[in-house]
Amino acid sequence: MTDRPGKIVCVGRNYREHAKEMGNAVPVEPLLFLKPSSAIIHSGQAVVSPRLTRQLEHEGEIGVVIGMPIRRATEAQARAAIRGVVALNDITARDLQKSDAQWTRGKGFDTFCPIGPEWSGIPDFASLEVVTRVNGVVRQRGTGAEMVFSVPALLAYISQVMTLEPGDIVATGTPAGVGPLIPGDTVEVEVVGCSSVSNPVIAEA
Ligand code: MG
């Protein structure tokens, strides 16, 4: 993938254990937010910890890449519109996410969306595993089977609101185990067998 996606649609609290660790109820409907495409970086590029935060955190996620436009899709139509998968790190300034009424600032800084190379195809999402490591130590591990809402259900739900277009990315939520990143760390998200992205963390100059 070379071009920036038109949009990155993210899903919050889509793993029960993560909702629980944050002290949140499991949602009855998908919780949606957007990340700006200007936040995207690739493997080897640095995540810049902003001066404005004191609580930078990783969220390793399965990113789904859309291959054809869908609007008001059924789950079957939504599944057929998938082009591929990327490893995605929904980097979050947790303190700003909590202090603001919505998440644009806490989720939207430049470098807050590392993505790996696109793997082409439609995997078996239930068995697809996402692992997050910091300095080589596993911090998060989860599979699609643990999601509150399945990938096709998420895409169909989002498409009731906005047209999903080719190249758009949907970040499908993070498993339990989110935690701090500090300058000097290296954070890696791997969607096992499909894609991985590794990034050093540096302080804002
Ligand atoms: Mg997330």
Coordinates of N, CA and C and ligand atoms in Angstrom, one line a residue:
M1 N 0.9 -1.2 0.0 CA 0.0 0.0 0.0 C 0.9 1.3 0.0
T2 N 0.7 2.1 -1.0 CA 1.5 3.3 -1.0 C 0.7 4.5 -0.7
D3 N -0.5 4.6 -1.3 CA -1.3 5.8 -1.0 C -1.9 5.8 0.3
R4 N -2.1 7.0 0.8 CA -2.9 7.1 2.1 C -4.3 6.7 1.9
P5 N -4.9 6.0 2.9 CA -6.4 5.8 2.8 C -7.1 7.1 2.9
G6 N -8.4 7.1 2.4 CA -9.2 8.2 2.5 C -9.6 8.4 4.0
K7 N -9.8 7.3 4.7 CA -10.2 7.4 6.1 C -9.8 6.1 6.8
I8 N -9.6 6.3 8.1 CA -9.3 5.2 9.0 C -10.5 5.2 10.1
V9 N -11.3 4.2 10.0 CA -12.4 4.1 10.9 C -12.0 3.1 12.0
C10 N -12.2 3.5 13.2 CA -11.7 2.7 14.4 C -12.9 2.3 15.2
V11 N -12.7 1.1 15.9 CA -13.7 0.6 16.7 C -13.2 0.5 18.2
G12 N -13.9 1.1 19.1 CA -13.4 1.0 20.5 C -14.1 -0.1 21.2
R13 N -13.4 -0.6 22.2 CA -14.0 -1.6 23.2 C -14.6 -2.8 22.5
N14 N -13.8 -3.4 21.5 CA -14.4 -4.5 20.8 C -13.9 -5.9 21.3
Y15 N -13.1 -5.8 22.4 CA -12.7 -7.1 23.1 C -13.2 -6.9 24.5
R16 N -13.9 -7.9 25.0 CA -14.5 -7.8 26.4 C -13.5 -7.5 27.4
E17 N -12.3 -8.3 27.4 CA -11.3 -8.1 28.4 C -10.7 -6.8 28.4
H18 N -10.6 -6.1 27.2 CA -10.1 -4.8 27.1 C -11.1 -3.8 27.7
A19 N -12.3 -3.9 27.4 CA -13.4 -3.0 27.9 C -13.3 -3.1 29.5
K20 N -13.1 -4.3 30.0 CA -13.1 -4.5 31.4 C -11.9 -3.9 32.0
E21 N -10.7 -4.0 31.4 CA -9.5 -3.5 32.0 C -9.5 -1.9 32.0
M22 N -10.3 -1.3 31.1 CA -10.5 0.1 31.1 C -11.6 0.6 32.0
G23 N -12.3 -0.4 32.7 CA -13.4 0.0 33.5 C -14.7 0.4 32.8
N24 N -14.8 -0.1 31.5 CA -15.9 0.2 30.7 C -16.8 -1.0 30.5
A25 N -18.1 -0.7 30.3 CA -19.1 -1.8 30.0 C -18.8 -2.3 28.5
V26 N -19.1 -3.5 28.3 CA -19.0 -4.0 26.9 C -20.2 -3.3 26.1
P27 N -19.8 -2.7 25.0 CA -20.8 -1.9 24.3 C -21.9 -2.8 23.6
V28 N -23.1 -2.2 23.6 CA -24.2 -3.0 22.9 C -24.3 -2.7 21.4
E29 N -23.6 -1.7 21.0 CA -23.4 -1.4 19.6 C -21.9 -1.0 19.4
P30 N -21.4 -1.2 18.2 CA -20.0 -0.8 18.0 C -19.8 0.7 18.3
L31 N -18.6 1.0 18.9 CA -18.3 2.4 19.3 C -17.3 2.8 18.2
L32 N -17.6 3.8 17.4 CA -16.8 4.2 16.3 C -16.1 5.6 16.5
F33 N -14.9 5.7 16.0 CA -14.2 7.0 15.9 C -13.3 7.0 14.7
L34 N -12.7 8.1 14.4 CA -11.9 8.2 13.2 C -10.5 8.6 13.6
K35 N -9.5 8.1 12.9 CA -8.1 8.6 13.0 C -7.8 9.3 11.7
P36 N -7.0 10.4 11.7 CA -6.7 11.0 10.4 C -5.6 10.2 9.7
S37 N -5.7 10.2 8.4 CA -4.7 9.4 7.6 C -3.3 10.1 7.7
S38 N -3.2 11.3 8.2 CA -1.9 12.0 8.4 C -1.2 11.3 9.5
A39 N -1.8 10.5 10.3 CA -1.2 9.8 11.4 C -0.4 8.6 11.0
I40 N -0.6 8.2 9.7 CA 0.0 6.9 9.3 C 1.6 7.0 9.2
I41 N 2.2 6.0 9.7 CA 3.7 5.8 9.4 C 3.8 4.3 9.1
H42 N 5.0 3.9 8.7 CA 5.3 2.5 8.3 C 6.4 2.0 9.2
S43 N 6.7 0.7 8.9 CA 7.7 0.0 9.8 C 9.1 0.8 9.7
G44 N 9.7 0.9 10.9 CA 11.0 1.6 11.0 C 10.9 3.1 11.3
Q45 N 9.7 3.7 11.0 CA 9.6 5.1 11.3 C 9.2 5.3 12.7
A46 N 9.6 6.4 13.3 CA 9.4 6.6 14.7 C 8.0 7.1 15.1
V47 N 7.5 6.5 16.2 CA 6.3 7.1 16.9 C 6.9 8.2 17.7
V48 N 6.3 9.4 17.5 CA 6.8 10.6 18.3 C 5.9 10.8 19.4
S49 N 6.4 10.7 20.7 CA 5.6 10.9 21.9 C 5.4 12.4 22.1
P50 N 4.2 13.0 21.9 CA 4.0 14.4 22.0 C 4.3 15.0 23.4
R51 N 4.8 16.2 23.4 CA 5.0 16.9 24.6 C 3.7 17.1 25.4
L52 N 2.6 17.0 24.7 CA 1.3 17.3 25.4 C 0.8 16.1 26.2
T53 N 1.4 14.9 26.0 CA 0.9 13.8 26.8 C 1.9 13.3 27.8
R54 N 1.4 12.7 28.9 CA 2.3 12.0 29.9 C 1.9 10.5 29.9
Q55 N 1.0 10.1 29.0 CA 0.6 8.7 29.0 C 0.4 8.1 27.6
L56 N 1.5 7.8 27.0 CA 1.4 7.3 25.6 C 1.3 5.8 25.7
E57 N 0.3 5.2 25.0 CA 0.1 3.7 25.0 C -0.1 3.1 23.7
H58 N 0.2 1.8 23.6 CA 0.0 1.0 22.4 C -1.3 0.3 22.4
E59 N -1.9 0.1 21.2 CA -3.1 -0.7 21.0 C -2.9 -1.5 19.7
G60 N -2.4 -2.7 19.8 CA -2.2 -3.6 18.6 C -3.6 -4.0 18.1
E61 N -3.8 -3.9 16.8 CA -5.1 -4.2 16.2 C -4.9 -4.9 14.8
I62 N -6.0 -5.6 14.5 CA -6.1 -6.1 13.1 C -6.8 -5.0 12.3
G63 N -6.1 -4.6 11.3 CA -6.6 -3.6 10.4 C -7.1 -4.2 9.1
V64 N -8.4 -3.9 8.7 CA -9.0 -4.5 7.5 C -9.0 -3.4 6.4
V65 N -8.5 -3.8 5.2 CA -8.5 -2.9 4.1 C -9.6 -3.2 3.1
I66 N -10.3 -2.1 2.8 CA -11.5 -2.2 1.9 C -11.1 -2.3 0.4
G67 N -11.7 -3.1 -0.4 CA -11.4 -3.2 -1.8 C -12.4 -2.7 -2.7
M68 N -13.7 -2.6 -2.3 CA -14.7 -2.0 -3.2 C -15.7 -1.2 -2.4
P69 N -16.3 -0.2 -3.0 CA -17.2 0.6 -2.2 C -18.4 -0.2 -1.6
I70 N -18.7 0.1 -0.4 CA -19.9 -0.5 0.2 C -20.7 0.5 1.0
R71 N -22.0 0.5 0.8 CA -22.9 1.4 1.4 C -24.1 0.6 1.8
R72 N -24.5 0.7 3.1 CA -25.7 -0.1 3.6 C -25.6 -1.6 3.2
A73 N -24.4 -2.1 3.5 CA -24.1 -3.5 3.1 C -24.7 -4.5 4.1
T74 N -25.0 -5.7 3.6 CA -25.2 -6.8 4.5 C -23.8 -7.3 5.0
E75 N -23.8 -8.2 6.0 CA -22.5 -8.8 6.4 C -21.9 -9.6 5.3
A76 N -22.6 -10.3 4.5 CA -22.0 -11.1 3.4 C -21.4 -10.1 2.3
Q77 N -22.1 -9.0 2.0 CA -21.6 -8.0 1.1 C -20.3 -7.4 1.7
A78 N -20.4 -7.1 3.0 CA -19.2 -6.4 3.6 C -18.0 -7.3 3.6
R79 N -18.2 -8.6 3.8 CA -17.1 -9.6 3.8 C -16.5 -9.6 2.4
A80 N -17.3 -9.7 1.4 CA -16.8 -9.8 0.1 C -16.1 -8.5 -0.4
A81 N -16.3 -7.4 0.3 CA -15.6 -6.2 -0.1 C -14.2 -6.0 0.5
I82 N -13.8 -7.0 1.3 CA -12.5 -6.9 2.0 C -11.4 -7.2 1.0
R83 N -10.3 -6.3 1.0 CA -9.2 -6.5 0.1 C -8.0 -7.2 0.8
G84 N -7.8 -6.9 2.0 CA -6.7 -7.4 2.7 C -6.6 -7.0 4.2
V85 N -5.5 -7.3 4.8 CA -5.3 -7.1 6.2 C -3.9 -6.4 6.5
V86 N -3.9 -5.5 7.4 CA -2.6 -4.9 7.9 C -2.6 -5.0 9.4
A87 N -1.3 -5.1 9.9 CA -1.1 -4.9 11.3 C -1.2 -3.4 11.6
L88 N -1.9 -3.0 12.7 CA -2.1 -1.6 12.9 C -1.9 -1.3 14.4
N89 N -1.3 -0.2 14.7 CA -1.1 0.2 16.1 C -1.9 1.5 16.4
D90 N -2.9 1.4 17.1 CA -3.8 2.5 17.4 C -3.2 3.3 18.6
I91 N -2.1 4.0 18.3 CA -1.3 4.7 19.4 C -2.3 5.7 20.0
T92 N -2.2 5.8 21.3 CA -3.2 6.6 22.1 C -2.5 7.4 23.2
A93 N -2.8 8.7 23.2 CA -2.4 9.5 24.4 C -3.5 9.4 25.4
R94 N -3.4 8.4 26.3 CA -4.5 8.0 27.1 C -5.0 9.1 28.0
D95 N -4.1 9.9 28.5 CA -4.6 11.0 29.4 C -5.4 12.0 28.6
L96 N -5.1 12.3 27.4 CA -5.9 13.2 26.6 C -7.2 12.6 26.1
Q97 N -7.2 11.3 25.9 CA -8.4 10.6 25.5 C -9.4 10.7 26.7
K98 N -8.9 10.6 27.9 CA -9.8 10.6 29.1 C -10.2 12.1 29.4
S99 N -9.3 13.0 29.2 CA -9.7 14.4 29.6 C -10.6 15.1 28.6
D100 N -10.6 14.7 27.3 CA -11.4 15.3 26.3 C -12.7 14.6 26.2
A101 N -13.8 15.3 25.7 CA -15.1 14.7 25.6 C -15.1 13.7 24.4
Q102 N -14.3 13.9 23.4 CA -14.1 12.9 22.4 C -12.7 12.7 22.1
W103 N -12.3 11.8 21.1 CA -11.0 11.2 21.1 C -10.1 11.7 20.0
T104 N -10.5 12.8 19.3 CA -9.7 13.3 18.2 C -8.3 13.6 18.6
R105 N -8.1 14.3 19.7 CA -6.8 14.7 20.1 C -6.0 13.5 20.6
G106 N -6.6 12.7 21.4 CA -5.9 11.6 22.1 C -5.5 10.5 21.1
K107 N -6.1 10.5 19.9 CA -5.9 9.4 18.9 C -5.3 9.9 17.6
G108 N -5.2 11.3 17.5 CA -5.0 11.8 16.2 C -3.6 12.4 15.9
F109 N -2.7 12.4 16.8 CA -1.4 13.0 16.6 C -0.7 12.3 15.4
D110 N 0.2 13.1 14.7 CA 1.1 12.6 13.7 C 1.8 11.4 14.3
T111 N 2.0 10.4 13.5 CA 2.7 9.1 13.8 C 1.9 8.1 14.7
F112 N 0.6 8.5 15.0 CA -0.2 7.6 15.9 C -0.9 6.5 15.2
C113 N -0.5 6.2 13.9 CA -1.1 5.1 13.2 C -0.1 4.3 12.4
P114 N 0.8 3.6 13.1 CA 1.7 2.7 12.3 C 0.9 1.5 11.7
I115 N 1.2 1.3 10.4 CA 0.6 0.2 9.7 C 1.6 -0.6 9.0
G116 N 1.4 -2.0 9.0 CA 2.3 -2.9 8.3 C 1.9 -3.0 6.8
P117 N 2.7 -3.8 6.1 CA 2.4 -4.0 4.7 C 1.1 -4.8 4.5
E118 N 0.4 -4.5 3.4 CA -0.9 -5.1 3.2 C -0.8 -6.6 2.8
W119 N -1.4 -7.4 3.5 CA -1.6 -8.8 3.1 C -2.9 -9.0 2.3
S120 N -2.8 -9.5 1.1 CA -4.0 -9.5 0.3 C -4.8 -10.8 0.5
G121 N -6.1 -10.7 0.7 CA -7.0 -11.8 0.8 C -8.0 -11.6 2.0
I122 N -8.8 -12.6 2.2 CA -9.8 -12.5 3.3 C -9.5 -13.7 4.2
P123 N -8.9 -13.4 5.3 CA -8.5 -14.5 6.2 C -9.7 -15.1 7.0
D124 N -9.5 -16.2 7.7 CA -10.5 -16.6 8.7 C -10.3 -15.7 10.0
F125 N -11.1 -14.7 10.1 CA -10.9 -13.7 11.2 C -11.0 -14.3 12.6
A126 N -11.8 -15.3 12.7 CA -12.0 -15.9 14.1 C -10.6 -16.5 14.6
S127 N -9.8 -17.1 13.7 CA -8.6 -17.7 14.2 C -7.4 -16.7 14.0
L128 N -7.6 -15.5 13.4 CA -6.6 -14.6 13.2 C -6.1 -14.0 14.5
E129 N -4.7 -14.0 14.7 CA -4.2 -13.6 16.0 C -3.4 -12.3 15.9
V130 N -3.6 -11.4 16.8 CA -2.8 -10.2 16.8 C -2.0 -10.2 18.1
V131 N -0.7 -9.9 18.0 CA 0.3 -9.9 19.1 C 1.0 -8.6 19.1
T132 N 1.1 -8.0 20.3 CA 1.9 -6.7 20.5 C 3.0 -7.0 21.4
R133 N 4.2 -6.6 21.0 CA 5.4 -6.7 21.8 C 6.1 -5.4 22.0
V134 N 6.6 -5.1 23.2 CA 7.4 -4.0 23.5 C 8.7 -4.4 23.9
N135 N 9.8 -4.0 23.2 CA 11.1 -4.4 23.4 C 11.2 -6.0 23.5
G136 N 10.4 -6.6 22.6 CA 10.5 -8.0 22.4 C 9.6 -8.8 23.4
V137 N 9.0 -8.1 24.4 CA 8.2 -8.8 25.4 C 6.7 -8.7 25.0
V138 N 6.0 -9.8 25.0 CA 4.6 -9.8 24.6 C 3.7 -9.0 25.7
R139 N 3.0 -8.0 25.2 CA 2.1 -7.2 26.0 C 0.6 -7.5 25.8
Q140 N 0.3 -7.8 24.5 CA -1.1 -8.1 24.2 C -1.1 -9.3 23.2
R141 N -2.2 -10.1 23.3 CA -2.4 -11.2 22.4 C -3.9 -11.4 22.4
G142 N -4.5 -11.5 21.2 CA -5.9 -11.8 21.0 C -6.2 -12.4 19.7
T143 N -7.4 -13.0 19.6 CA -7.8 -13.5 18.3 C -9.2 -12.9 17.9
G144 N -9.5 -13.0 16.6 CA -10.8 -12.5 16.2 C -12.0 -13.1 16.9
A145 N -11.8 -14.3 17.3 CA -12.9 -15.0 18.0 C -13.3 -14.3 19.3
E146 N -12.4 -13.5 19.9 CA -12.7 -12.8 21.1 C -13.4 -11.4 20.9
M147 N -13.6 -11.1 19.6 CA -14.2 -9.8 19.4 C -15.7 -9.8 19.8
V148 N -16.1 -8.6 20.3 CA -17.5 -8.5 20.6 C -18.4 -8.5 19.3
F149 N -17.9 -7.7 18.3 CA -18.6 -7.7 17.0 C -17.6 -8.2 16.0
S150 N -18.1 -9.1 15.1 CA -17.2 -9.7 14.1 C -16.8 -8.7 13.1
V151 N -15.8 -9.0 12.3 CA -15.3 -8.1 11.3 C -16.5 -7.8 10.3
P152 N -17.1 -8.8 9.7 CA -18.2 -8.4 8.8 C -19.3 -7.6 9.4
A153 N -19.6 -7.9 10.7 CA -20.7 -7.1 11.4 C -20.2 -5.7 11.5
L154 N -18.9 -5.5 11.8 CA -18.4 -4.1 12.0 C -18.5 -3.3 10.7
L155 N -18.1 -4.0 9.6 CA -18.1 -3.3 8.3 C -19.5 -3.0 7.9
A156 N -20.4 -3.9 8.1 CA -21.8 -3.7 7.7 C -22.4 -2.5 8.5
Y157 N -22.0 -2.5 9.8 CA -22.5 -1.4 10.7 C -22.0 -0.1 10.3
I158 N -20.7 0.0 10.0 CA -20.1 1.3 9.6 C -20.7 1.7 8.3
S159 N -21.0 0.8 7.4 CA -21.5 1.2 6.1 C -23.0 1.7 6.1
Q160 N -23.6 1.6 7.3 CA -25.0 2.2 7.4 C -24.8 3.7 7.6
V161 N -23.6 4.1 8.0 CA -23.3 5.5 8.3 C -22.6 6.2 7.2
M162 N -21.5 5.6 6.7 CA -20.7 6.2 5.7 C -20.3 5.1 4.6
T163 N -20.1 5.6 3.4 CA -19.6 4.7 2.4 C -18.2 4.3 2.7
L164 N -17.9 3.0 2.7 CA -16.5 2.6 2.8 C -15.9 2.4 1.4
E165 N -14.8 3.0 1.2 CA -14.2 3.1 -0.1 C -12.9 2.4 -0.3
P166 N -12.5 2.0 -1.5 CA -11.3 1.3 -1.7 C -10.1 2.0 -1.0
G167 N -9.3 1.2 -0.2 CA -8.2 1.7 0.5 C -8.5 2.2 1.9
D168 N -9.7 2.4 2.2 CA -10.1 2.7 3.6 C -9.7 1.6 4.5
I169 N -9.3 2.0 5.7 CA -8.9 0.9 6.7 C -9.8 1.0 7.9
V170 N -10.2 -0.2 8.4 CA -11.0 -0.3 9.6 C -10.1 -1.0 10.7
A171 N -9.9 -0.3 11.8 CA -9.2 -0.8 12.9 C -10.2 -1.4 13.8
T172 N -10.0 -2.7 14.1 CA -11.1 -3.5 14.6 C -11.1 -3.7 16.2
G173 N -10.3 -2.9 16.8 CA -10.3 -2.9 18.3 C -9.1 -3.7 18.8
T174 N -8.8 -3.4 20.1 CA -7.6 -4.0 20.7 C -7.9 -5.0 21.8
P175 N -7.1 -6.1 21.9 CA -7.3 -7.0 23.1 C -6.8 -6.4 24.4
A176 N -7.0 -7.0 25.5 CA -6.5 -6.6 26.8 C -5.0 -6.5 26.8
G177 N -4.5 -5.7 27.7 CA -3.0 -5.6 27.9 C -2.4 -4.3 27.4
V178 N -3.3 -3.3 27.1 CA -2.7 -2.0 26.6 C -1.8 -1.5 27.8
G179 N -0.8 -0.7 27.3 CA 0.1 -0.2 28.4 C 1.1 0.8 27.8
P180 N 2.0 1.3 28.7 CA 2.8 2.5 28.4 C 3.9 2.3 27.3
L181 N 4.1 3.3 26.6 CA 5.3 3.4 25.7 C 6.1 4.6 26.1
I182 N 7.4 4.5 26.2 CA 8.3 5.6 26.5 C 9.4 5.7 25.5
P183 N 10.0 6.9 25.3 CA 11.1 7.0 24.4 C 12.2 6.0 24.6
G184 N 12.7 5.4 23.5 CA 13.7 4.4 23.7 C 13.1 3.0 23.4
D185 N 11.7 2.8 23.6 CA 11.1 1.6 23.4 C 11.0 1.3 21.9
T186 N 10.9 0.0 21.6 CA 10.5 -0.4 20.2 C 9.2 -1.2 20.4
V187 N 8.1 -0.8 19.6 CA 6.8 -1.5 19.7 C 6.6 -2.2 18.4
E188 N 6.1 -3.4 18.5 CA 5.8 -4.2 17.3 C 4.4 -4.8 17.4
V189 N 3.6 -4.7 16.3 CA 2.3 -5.3 16.2 C 2.4 -6.3 15.1
E190 N 2.0 -7.6 15.4 CA 2.0 -8.6 14.4 C 0.6 -9.2 14.2
V191 N 0.1 -9.2 13.0 CA -1.1 -10.1 12.7 C -0.5 -11.3 12.1
V192 N -0.5 -12.4 13.0 CA 0.3 -13.6 12.7 C 0.0 -14.2 11.3
G193 N 1.0 -14.3 10.5 CA 0.9 -14.9 9.2 C 0.6 -13.9 8.1
C194 N 0.3 -12.6 8.5 CA -0.2 -11.7 7.5 C 0.7 -10.4 7.4
S195 N 1.0 -9.8 8.5 CA 1.6 -8.4 8.5 C 2.1 -8.1 9.8
S196 N 3.2 -7.3 9.8 CA 3.7 -6.8 11.1 C 4.3 -5.4 10.9
V197 N 4.3 -4.6 12.0 CA 4.9 -3.3 11.9 C 5.7 -3.0 13.2
S198 N 6.9 -2.5 13.1 CA 7.8 -2.3 14.2 C 8.3 -0.9 14.2
N199 N 8.2 -0.2 15.3 CA 8.5 1.2 15.3 C 9.2 1.6 16.6
P200 N 10.3 2.4 16.5 CA 10.9 2.9 17.7 C 10.0 4.1 18.2
V201 N 10.1 4.4 19.5 CA 9.4 5.5 20.1 C 10.4 6.6 20.5
I202 N 10.2 7.8 20.1 CA 11.1 8.9 20.4 C 10.3 10.1 21.0
A203 N 11.0 10.9 21.8 CA 10.3 12.1 22.4 C 10.2 13.2 21.3
E204 N 9.2 14.0 21.4 CA 9.1 15.1 20.5 C 10.2 16.1 20.8
A205 N 10.8 16.5 19.7 CA 12.0 17.4 19.9 C 11.6 18.8 20.4
Ligands
MG1 MG -8.0 1.0 19.5

